[in-house]
């Protein structure tokens, strides 16, 4: 099947690595036949990088509507800023093309619902490329937890801070503006975490959060912005099954970064990406978990995302990383943002049902003026 990329920025080359892994393993996969970016030079350079890795240079476009019309694509991967996810998806569905979307599914929950409805309306597939639940390592960790390796989960701790020195995350100013990113890092990075949390232990019922914008101006020396997205978020949450969580992320910290998650259960602790430690001190390393729980799954999360897209199109198989799960993850992030806005705990269900939307309203407001 013929695949196109819309957006040739920071993350796009990692997707080519995913396609490369599938090719190397002799697995059936898409041919990346066209790429598009509004920055022509960027798209040309990216096409050359694709040619080196995959052996064939894709056609280059600067308008994705022209690309999908001319190239007779089966599917596209959408790799652009969050405010454009829903309009690009709708245009692609309408042109008869299946869509793989990057996280977050949409800039805000109401647009996430729209995308799912649009896919149904045009009878097209939508999958989400959410690496935190894809690839052998992540699939093995989730299955091990569901199999009871660490018992029933009581507590999740997840901390991530980065030191940007008042610069831009990944060199991209748009990530700090809520009208383009949906929020600050709590959405861009946070949705990876909430997707993983809910994958391993089911739905989160209620969230309470404080958020701040500590850095009032960010600059890379020639572009300066006044960020509207939160740079610091401190959150607590309660699972439907009773487990508790403490989750923090910040791009405002200086000097030292932090990173790590601890999943505590009645029999032990899982350190994502590292190992399990059982109550008697015995360690189970990830390769053992992969052998036991994910033997047939490709390693690279993005390689896996294209396996999921392929199987969703050819076999109507429900992907692990579905749009619906992505919407739930986005709902948890927006519950935190809502809570910080109104100063009260917020139920995720009230965000997903649209009953509470004070924070989302501020995003929609800014989208009109960006
Ligand atoms: N680990 C991950 O899963 C991961 C990591 C990084 C980014 N992402 C996601 O991938 C998406 C892209 O992020 P990025 O870091 O590559 O951003 P980026 O800003 O580096 O790249 C986006 C590209 O899209 C192009 N673009 C903008 N509007 C366009 C349009 N209308 N048509 C065609 N091209 C257009 C821009 O010129 C830019 O080159 C976001 O949704 C982001 O959250 C996911």
CSV table of C-alpha atoms and ligand atoms in Angstrom, one decimal:
chain,number,residue,atom,x,y,z
A,1,UNK,CA,0.0,0.0,0.0
A,2,UNK,CA,1.1,3.5,-0.7
A,3,UNK,CA,1.8,5.8,2.2
A,4,UNK,CA,2.3,9.6,2.5
A,5,UNK,CA,3.8,11.7,5.3
A,6,UNK,CA,2.2,15.1,6.1
A,7,UNK,CA,4.9,17.0,8.0
A,8,UNK,CA,8.7,16.3,7.7
A,9,UNK,CA,9.8,17.8,11.1
A,10,UNK,CA,11.5,16.5,14.2
A,11,UNK,CA,9.7,13.2,14.7
A,12,UNK,CA,9.3,12.1,11.0
A,13,UNK,CA,12.7,10.4,10.6
A,14,UNK,CA,11.9,8.1,13.6
A,15,UNK,CA,8.9,6.9,11.6
A,16,UNK,CA,11.2,6.1,8.6
A,17,UNK,CA,13.4,4.1,11.1
A,18,UNK,CA,10.2,2.2,12.0
A,19,UNK,CA,9.5,1.4,8.3
A,20,UNK,CA,13.1,0.5,7.8
A,21,UNK,CA,12.9,-2.1,10.6
A,22,UNK,CA,9.8,-3.7,9.0
A,23,UNK,CA,11.7,-3.8,5.6
A,24,UNK,CA,14.8,-5.3,7.2
A,25,UNK,CA,12.7,-8.0,8.9
A,26,UNK,CA,11.0,-8.8,5.6
A,27,UNK,CA,7.6,-7.9,7.0
A,28,UNK,CA,4.9,-6.6,4.7
A,29,UNK,CA,4.7,-2.8,4.9
A,30,UNK,CA,3.8,0.4,3.3
A,31,UNK,CA,5.8,2.1,0.5
A,32,UNK,CA,6.5,5.7,1.5
A,33,UNK,CA,5.7,7.1,-1.9
A,34,UNK,CA,5.1,10.8,-1.1
A,35,UNK,CA,6.0,13.4,1.6
A,36,UNK,CA,4.7,16.9,2.2
A,37,UNK,CA,5.8,19.9,4.2
A,38,UNK,CA,4.8,23.5,3.8
A,39,UNK,CA,8.6,24.2,4.0
A,40,UNK,CA,9.7,23.0,0.6
A,41,UNK,CA,13.4,22.7,1.4
A,42,UNK,CA,12.7,20.6,4.5
A,43,UNK,CA,10.5,18.2,2.5
A,44,UNK,CA,13.3,17.9,-0.2
A,45,UNK,CA,15.9,17.1,2.4
A,46,UNK,CA,13.6,14.6,4.1
A,47,UNK,CA,12.9,12.9,0.8
A,48,UNK,CA,16.7,12.4,0.3
A,49,UNK,CA,17.0,11.0,3.8
A,50,UNK,CA,14.1,8.6,3.0
A,51,UNK,CA,15.9,7.5,-0.2
A,52,UNK,CA,19.0,6.6,1.7
A,53,UNK,CA,17.2,4.5,4.3
A,54,UNK,CA,14.4,2.9,2.2
A,55,UNK,CA,16.0,2.8,-1.2
A,56,UNK,CA,13.4,5.0,-3.0
A,57,UNK,CA,12.9,8.7,-3.1
A,58,UNK,CA,9.3,9.8,-2.4
A,59,UNK,CA,7.6,12.5,-4.4
A,60,UNK,CA,7.7,15.9,-2.7
A,61,UNK,CA,4.7,18.2,-2.1
A,62,UNK,CA,4.0,21.4,-0.2
A,63,UNK,CA,0.2,21.0,-0.2
A,64,UNK,CA,-1.1,17.8,1.3
A,65,UNK,CA,-4.5,18.1,-0.5
A,66,UNK,CA,-2.6,18.0,-3.9
A,67,UNK,CA,-0.5,15.1,-2.6
A,68,UNK,CA,-3.5,12.9,-1.7
A,69,UNK,CA,-5.3,13.8,-4.9
A,70,UNK,CA,-2.3,13.1,-7.2
A,71,UNK,CA,-0.6,10.1,-5.5
A,72,UNK,CA,-3.6,7.8,-5.0
A,73,UNK,CA,-2.4,7.1,-1.5
A,74,UNK,CA,-3.9,4.3,0.7
A,75,UNK,CA,-2.9,6.0,3.9
A,76,UNK,CA,-1.1,9.0,5.4
A,77,UNK,CA,0.8,9.6,8.6
A,78,UNK,CA,0.0,13.0,10.0
A,79,UNK,CA,3.1,14.5,11.6
A,80,UNK,CA,2.3,18.2,12.2
A,81,UNK,CA,1.3,20.6,15.1
A,82,UNK,CA,-1.7,19.6,17.1
A,83,UNK,CA,-4.1,22.4,16.0
A,84,UNK,CA,-4.1,21.0,12.5
A,85,UNK,CA,-4.7,17.3,13.3
A,86,UNK,CA,-8.5,17.4,13.0
A,87,UNK,CA,-8.7,19.4,9.7
A,88,UNK,CA,-6.0,17.4,8.0
A,89,UNK,CA,-7.6,14.1,9.1
A,90,UNK,CA,-11.0,15.2,7.8
A,91,UNK,CA,-9.6,16.2,4.4
A,92,UNK,CA,-7.7,12.9,4.1
A,93,UNK,CA,-10.8,10.8,5.0
A,94,UNK,CA,-12.8,12.8,2.5
A,95,UNK,CA,-10.2,12.0,-0.1
A,96,UNK,CA,-10.6,8.3,0.6
A,97,UNK,CA,-7.3,7.9,2.6
A,98,UNK,CA,-6.8,6.1,5.9
A,99,UNK,CA,-5.0,8.1,8.7
A,100,UNK,CA,-2.3,7.4,11.2
A,101,UNK,CA,-2.3,10.3,13.7
A,102,UNK,CA,0.5,11.4,16.0
A,103,UNK,CA,-0.2,11.9,19.7
A,104,UNK,CA,-2.0,13.8,21.1
A,105,UNK,CA,-4.9,12.5,19.0
A,106,UNK,CA,-6.2,16.1,18.7
A,107,UNK,CA,-5.6,19.5,20.2
A,108,UNK,CA,-8.5,19.0,22.7
A,109,UNK,CA,-11.1,16.4,23.5
A,110,UNK,CA,-13.9,17.9,21.4
A,111,UNK,CA,-11.7,17.7,18.3
A,112,UNK,CA,-10.8,14.1,19.2
A,113,UNK,CA,-14.5,13.2,19.2
A,114,UNK,CA,-14.8,14.9,15.8
A,115,UNK,CA,-12.0,12.9,14.3
A,116,UNK,CA,-13.4,9.6,15.4
A,117,UNK,CA,-16.8,10.6,14.0
A,118,UNK,CA,-15.3,11.8,10.7
A,119,UNK,CA,-13.4,8.4,10.3
A,120,UNK,CA,-16.8,6.6,10.8
A,121,UNK,CA,-18.6,9.0,8.4
A,122,UNK,CA,-16.1,8.4,5.6
A,123,UNK,CA,-15.7,4.7,6.5
A,124,UNK,CA,-11.9,5.1,6.9
A,125,UNK,CA,-9.4,3.8,9.5
A,126,UNK,CA,-7.8,6.0,12.1
A,127,UNK,CA,-5.0,4.7,14.3
A,128,UNK,CA,-2.8,6.6,16.7
A,129,UNK,CA,0.9,6.3,16.8
A,130,UNK,CA,1.4,6.3,20.6
A,131,UNK,CA,4.9,4.8,21.3
A,132,UNK,CA,4.3,4.5,25.0
A,133,UNK,CA,2.1,1.4,24.4
A,134,UNK,CA,3.7,0.1,21.2
A,135,UNK,CA,6.8,-2.0,20.5
A,136,UNK,CA,7.9,-5.3,22.2
A,137,UNK,CA,9.1,-3.6,25.4
A,138,UNK,CA,5.9,-1.6,26.1
A,139,UNK,CA,3.6,-4.4,25.1
A,140,UNK,CA,5.5,-6.9,27.3
A,141,UNK,CA,5.3,-4.5,30.3
A,142,UNK,CA,1.5,-4.0,29.9
A,143,UNK,CA,0.9,-7.7,29.5
A,144,UNK,CA,3.1,-8.6,32.5
A,145,UNK,CA,1.1,-6.2,34.7
A,146,UNK,CA,-2.2,-7.5,33.4
A,147,UNK,CA,-1.0,-11.0,34.1
A,148,UNK,CA,-0.5,-10.0,37.7
A,149,UNK,CA,3.3,-10.1,37.8
A,150,UNK,CA,3.4,-7.3,40.3
A,151,UNK,CA,-0.1,-7.9,41.8
A,152,UNK,CA,-2.8,-5.3,41.9
A,153,UNK,CA,-1.6,-1.8,41.4
A,154,UNK,CA,-1.9,0.6,44.3
A,155,UNK,CA,0.4,3.5,43.4
A,156,UNK,CA,2.0,5.1,40.3
A,157,UNK,CA,4.7,7.7,40.5
A,158,UNK,CA,5.8,9.5,37.3
A,159,UNK,CA,8.2,12.4,37.3
A,160,UNK,CA,9.7,14.2,34.2
A,161,UNK,CA,11.4,17.5,34.2
A,162,UNK,CA,13.6,18.9,31.5
A,163,UNK,CA,16.1,21.9,31.5
A,164,UNK,CA,15.4,24.1,28.4
A,165,UNK,CA,17.2,27.1,29.8
A,166,UNK,CA,14.3,29.2,28.6
A,167,UNK,CA,14.6,27.8,25.1
A,168,UNK,CA,12.1,25.7,23.0
A,169,UNK,CA,11.4,22.0,23.5
A,170,UNK,CA,12.6,20.2,20.4
A,171,UNK,CA,13.4,23.6,18.9
A,172,UNK,CA,9.7,24.2,18.3
A,173,UNK,CA,8.1,27.4,19.6
A,174,UNK,CA,4.5,26.2,18.8
A,175,UNK,CA,4.8,23.5,21.5
A,176,UNK,CA,4.6,26.3,24.2
A,177,UNK,CA,1.4,27.9,22.8
A,178,UNK,CA,-1.9,26.4,23.8
A,179,UNK,CA,-3.6,27.5,20.5
A,180,UNK,CA,-1.2,25.3,18.6
A,181,UNK,CA,-0.3,22.6,21.1
A,182,UNK,CA,-3.5,22.4,23.3
A,183,UNK,CA,-1.5,23.2,26.5
A,184,UNK,CA,2.1,23.1,27.6
A,185,UNK,CA,4.3,20.0,28.1
A,186,UNK,CA,1.5,18.4,30.2
A,187,UNK,CA,-0.2,17.7,26.9
A,188,UNK,CA,2.7,17.2,24.5
A,189,UNK,CA,4.6,14.9,26.8
A,190,UNK,CA,1.9,14.2,29.3
A,191,UNK,CA,-0.4,12.4,26.9
A,192,UNK,CA,2.3,9.7,26.5
A,193,UNK,CA,2.1,9.1,30.2
A,194,UNK,CA,-1.7,9.1,30.6
A,195,UNK,CA,-2.0,6.7,27.7
A,196,UNK,CA,0.5,4.4,29.4
A,197,UNK,CA,-1.1,4.8,32.9
A,198,UNK,CA,-4.6,3.9,31.6
A,199,UNK,CA,-3.2,1.1,29.4
A,200,UNK,CA,-1.7,-0.7,32.4
A,201,UNK,CA,-4.4,-0.1,35.0
A,202,UNK,CA,-7.6,0.9,33.4
A,203,UNK,CA,-9.5,4.2,33.5
A,204,UNK,CA,-8.6,7.1,35.8
A,205,UNK,CA,-11.6,8.4,37.6
A,206,UNK,CA,-10.6,11.7,39.1
A,207,UNK,CA,-7.7,14.2,38.9
A,208,UNK,CA,-6.6,17.2,40.9
A,209,UNK,CA,-3.8,19.4,39.6
A,210,UNK,CA,-1.9,22.7,40.0
A,211,UNK,CA,-0.3,24.1,36.9
A,212,UNK,CA,1.9,27.2,36.3
A,213,UNK,CA,3.7,29.2,33.6
A,214,UNK,CA,6.9,30.1,35.5
A,215,UNK,CA,8.9,31.2,32.5
A,216,UNK,CA,7.2,34.2,31.0
A,217,UNK,CA,9.4,34.5,27.9
A,218,UNK,CA,11.2,31.8,25.8
A,219,UNK,CA,13.7,32.4,23.1
A,220,UNK,CA,16.3,30.7,20.9
A,221,UNK,CA,18.2,33.9,20.3
A,222,UNK,CA,16.3,35.0,17.2
A,223,UNK,CA,12.6,34.0,17.9
A,224,UNK,CA,11.1,35.0,21.2
A,225,UNK,CA,7.6,34.1,22.5
A,226,UNK,CA,5.4,34.6,25.6
A,227,UNK,CA,4.2,31.1,26.2
A,228,UNK,CA,0.6,30.4,26.9
A,229,UNK,CA,1.0,26.7,27.6
A,230,UNK,CA,1.8,25.5,31.1
A,231,UNK,CA,5.5,24.8,31.8
A,232,UNK,CA,4.9,23.0,35.2
A,233,UNK,CA,2.2,20.6,36.3
A,234,UNK,CA,1.8,18.8,39.6
A,235,UNK,CA,-1.0,16.2,39.5
A,236,UNK,CA,-2.6,13.5,41.7
A,237,UNK,CA,-5.2,11.0,40.4
A,238,UNK,CA,-7.4,8.1,41.4
A,239,UNK,CA,-8.1,5.1,39.3
A,240,UNK,CA,-11.6,3.6,38.9
A,241,UNK,CA,-10.2,0.5,40.5
A,242,UNK,CA,-8.9,2.4,43.5
A,243,UNK,CA,-5.2,2.8,42.7
A,244,UNK,CA,-3.6,6.3,43.2
A,245,UNK,CA,-1.1,8.3,41.2
A,246,UNK,CA,1.2,11.2,41.5
A,247,UNK,CA,2.4,12.6,38.2
A,248,UNK,CA,4.5,15.7,37.4
A,249,UNK,CA,6.0,17.2,34.4
A,250,UNK,CA,7.9,20.5,33.8
A,251,UNK,CA,9.9,22.3,31.2
A,252,UNK,CA,10.7,25.1,33.6
A,253,UNK,CA,13.4,23.5,35.7
A,254,UNK,CA,17.0,24.5,35.7
A,255,UNK,CA,20.3,22.7,36.5
A,256,UNK,CA,19.2,19.1,36.7
A,257,UNK,CA,16.5,17.1,35.0
A,258,UNK,CA,14.5,14.3,36.5
A,259,UNK,CA,12.9,11.3,34.8
A,260,UNK,CA,11.4,8.1,36.0
A,261,UNK,CA,8.3,6.1,36.8
A,262,UNK,CA,7.5,3.5,39.5
A,263,UNK,CA,4.5,1.3,39.2
A,264,UNK,CA,3.8,-0.3,42.6
A,265,UNK,CA,1.7,-3.4,43.0
A,266,UNK,CA,0.8,-5.8,45.9
A,267,UNK,CA,3.7,-8.1,44.8
A,268,UNK,CA,6.4,-5.8,43.5
A,269,UNK,CA,7.4,-2.8,41.5
A,270,UNK,CA,7.8,-2.2,37.7
A,271,UNK,CA,10.3,0.4,36.6
A,272,UNK,CA,9.2,1.1,33.0
A,273,UNK,CA,12.1,0.5,30.5
A,274,UNK,CA,14.1,-1.2,33.2
A,275,UNK,CA,13.0,-4.2,35.3
A,276,UNK,CA,10.5,-5.6,37.8
A,277,UNK,CA,11.6,-6.0,41.4
A,278,UNK,CA,9.5,-8.5,43.4
A,279,UNK,CA,8.9,-8.3,47.1
A,280,UNK,CA,11.6,-10.9,47.8
A,281,UNK,CA,14.1,-8.8,45.9
A,282,UNK,CA,14.2,-11.0,42.8
A,283,UNK,CA,14.6,-8.9,39.6
A,284,UNK,CA,13.0,-9.7,36.3
A,285,UNK,CA,14.7,-8.0,33.4
A,286,UNK,CA,12.9,-6.6,30.4
A,287,UNK,CA,14.3,-9.2,27.9
A,288,UNK,CA,12.7,-11.9,30.0
A,289,UNK,CA,9.4,-10.1,30.0
A,290,UNK,CA,9.6,-9.6,26.2
A,291,UNK,CA,10.3,-13.3,25.7
A,292,UNK,CA,7.4,-14.3,27.8
A,293,UNK,CA,4.8,-11.6,26.8
A,294,UNK,CA,5.7,-10.1,23.5
A,295,UNK,CA,7.7,-12.6,21.4
A,296,UNK,CA,6.2,-11.8,18.1
A,297,UNK,CA,6.1,-8.0,18.4
A,298,UNK,CA,8.5,-5.8,16.5
A,299,UNK,CA,10.9,-3.8,18.7
A,300,UNK,CA,10.6,-0.2,17.4
A,301,UNK,CA,7.3,1.4,18.6
A,302,UNK,CA,6.9,3.2,15.3
A,303,UNK,CA,7.5,0.0,13.3
A,304,UNK,CA,4.7,-1.5,15.4
A,305,UNK,CA,2.5,1.5,14.7
A,306,UNK,CA,2.7,0.7,10.9
A,307,UNK,CA,1.9,-3.0,11.6
A,308,UNK,CA,-1.2,-1.8,13.5
A,309,UNK,CA,-2.2,0.6,10.7
A,310,UNK,CA,-1.7,-2.2,8.1
A,311,UNK,CA,-3.8,-4.7,10.1
A,312,UNK,CA,-6.5,-2.2,10.8
A,313,UNK,CA,-6.9,-1.6,7.1
A,314,UNK,CA,-6.5,-5.1,5.8
A,315,UNK,CA,-8.1,-7.1,8.6
A,316,UNK,CA,-10.2,-4.5,10.4
A,317,UNK,CA,-8.2,-5.4,13.5
A,318,UNK,CA,-8.6,-3.1,16.5
A,319,UNK,CA,-5.2,-1.5,17.2
A,320,UNK,CA,-3.7,-1.4,20.7
A,321,UNK,CA,-3.1,2.3,20.1
A,322,UNK,CA,-6.6,3.2,18.9
A,323,UNK,CA,-8.0,6.7,18.5
A,324,UNK,CA,-10.5,5.9,21.3
A,325,UNK,CA,-7.7,5.1,23.7
A,326,UNK,CA,-5.9,8.3,22.6
A,327,UNK,CA,-9.0,10.3,23.4
A,328,UNK,CA,-9.2,8.8,26.9
A,329,UNK,CA,-5.5,9.7,27.5
A,330,UNK,CA,-6.3,13.3,26.3
A,331,UNK,CA,-9.3,13.3,28.6
A,332,UNK,CA,-7.0,12.7,31.6
A,333,UNK,CA,-4.7,15.6,30.6
A,334,UNK,CA,-7.6,17.9,30.1
A,335,UNK,CA,-9.1,16.8,33.5
A,336,UNK,CA,-5.8,18.0,35.1
A,337,UNK,CA,-5.9,21.3,33.2
A,338,UNK,CA,-9.6,21.8,34.1
A,339,UNK,CA,-8.9,21.0,37.7
A,340,UNK,CA,-6.1,23.6,37.8
A,341,UNK,CA,-8.4,26.1,36.1
A,342,UNK,CA,-11.4,25.7,38.5
A,343,UNK,CA,-9.5,24.7,41.7
A,344,UNK,CA,-11.4,21.5,42.3
A,345,UNK,CA,-10.9,17.8,41.5
A,346,UNK,CA,-12.3,16.8,38.1
A,347,UNK,CA,-13.7,13.5,36.9
A,348,UNK,CA,-12.3,12.4,33.5
A,349,UNK,CA,-15.8,11.3,32.4
A,350,UNK,CA,-17.0,14.9,32.8
A,351,UNK,CA,-14.3,16.0,30.4
A,352,UNK,CA,-15.0,13.3,27.9
A,353,UNK,CA,-18.7,13.9,28.0
A,354,UNK,CA,-18.1,17.7,27.4
A,355,UNK,CA,-19.8,18.6,30.7
A,356,UNK,CA,-16.7,20.4,31.9
A,357,UNK,CA,-14.8,22.5,29.4
A,358,UNK,CA,-13.5,25.7,31.1
A,359,UNK,CA,-9.9,25.0,30.1
A,360,UNK,CA,-10.8,23.7,26.6
A,361,UNK,CA,-12.7,27.0,26.0
A,362,UNK,CA,-9.4,28.9,26.5
A,363,UNK,CA,-7.7,26.7,23.9
A,364,UNK,CA,-10.5,27.3,21.4
A,365,UNK,CA,-10.3,31.0,22.1
A,366,UNK,CA,-6.6,31.1,21.4
A,367,UNK,CA,-7.0,29.0,18.2
A,368,UNK,CA,-9.1,31.8,16.8
A,369,UNK,CA,-6.3,34.3,17.2
A,370,UNK,CA,-3.2,32.2,16.3
B,1,LIG,N1,7.4,10.3,20.5
B,1,LIG,C1,6.4,10.7,19.8
B,1,LIG,O1,5.4,10.0,19.5
B,1,LIG,C2,6.5,12.1,19.2
B,1,LIG,C3,7.6,12.9,19.4
B,1,LIG,C4,7.7,14.2,18.8
B,1,LIG,C5,6.5,14.7,18.2
B,1,LIG,N2,5.4,13.9,18.1
B,1,LIG,C6,4.2,14.4,17.5
B,1,LIG,O2,4.4,14.5,16.1
B,1,LIG,C7,3.7,15.7,15.6
B,1,LIG,C8,4.8,16.6,14.9
B,1,LIG,O3,5.8,17.0,15.8
B,1,LIG,P1,7.3,17.4,15.4
B,1,LIG,O4,8.1,17.4,16.6
B,1,LIG,O5,7.7,16.6,14.3
B,1,LIG,O6,6.9,18.9,14.9
B,1,LIG,P2,7.8,19.9,14.0
B,1,LIG,O7,7.3,21.2,14.2
B,1,LIG,O8,9.2,19.5,14.1
B,1,LIG,O9,7.3,19.4,12.5
B,1,LIG,C9,6.1,19.7,12.0
B,1,LIG,C10,6.3,19.9,10.5
B,1,LIG,O10,5.0,20.1,9.9
B,1,LIG,C11,5.1,21.1,8.9
B,1,LIG,N3,3.7,21.6,8.7
B,1,LIG,C12,3.0,22.5,9.4
B,1,LIG,N4,1.8,22.7,8.8
B,1,LIG,C13,1.8,21.9,7.7
B,1,LIG,C14,0.8,21.7,6.7
B,1,LIG,N5,-0.4,22.3,6.7
B,1,LIG,N6,1.1,20.8,5.7
B,1,LIG,C15,2.3,20.2,5.7
B,1,LIG,N7,3.3,20.4,6.6
B,1,LIG,C16,3.0,21.2,7.6
B,1,LIG,C17,6.0,22.1,9.5
B,1,LIG,O11,6.6,22.9,8.5
B,1,LIG,C18,7.1,21.2,10.2
B,1,LIG,O12,8.1,20.8,9.3
B,1,LIG,C19,3.0,16.3,16.8
B,1,LIG,O13,1.7,15.8,16.8
B,1,LIG,C20,3.9,15.9,17.9
B,1,LIG,O14,3.2,15.8,19.2
B,1,LIG,C21,5.4,12.6,18.6
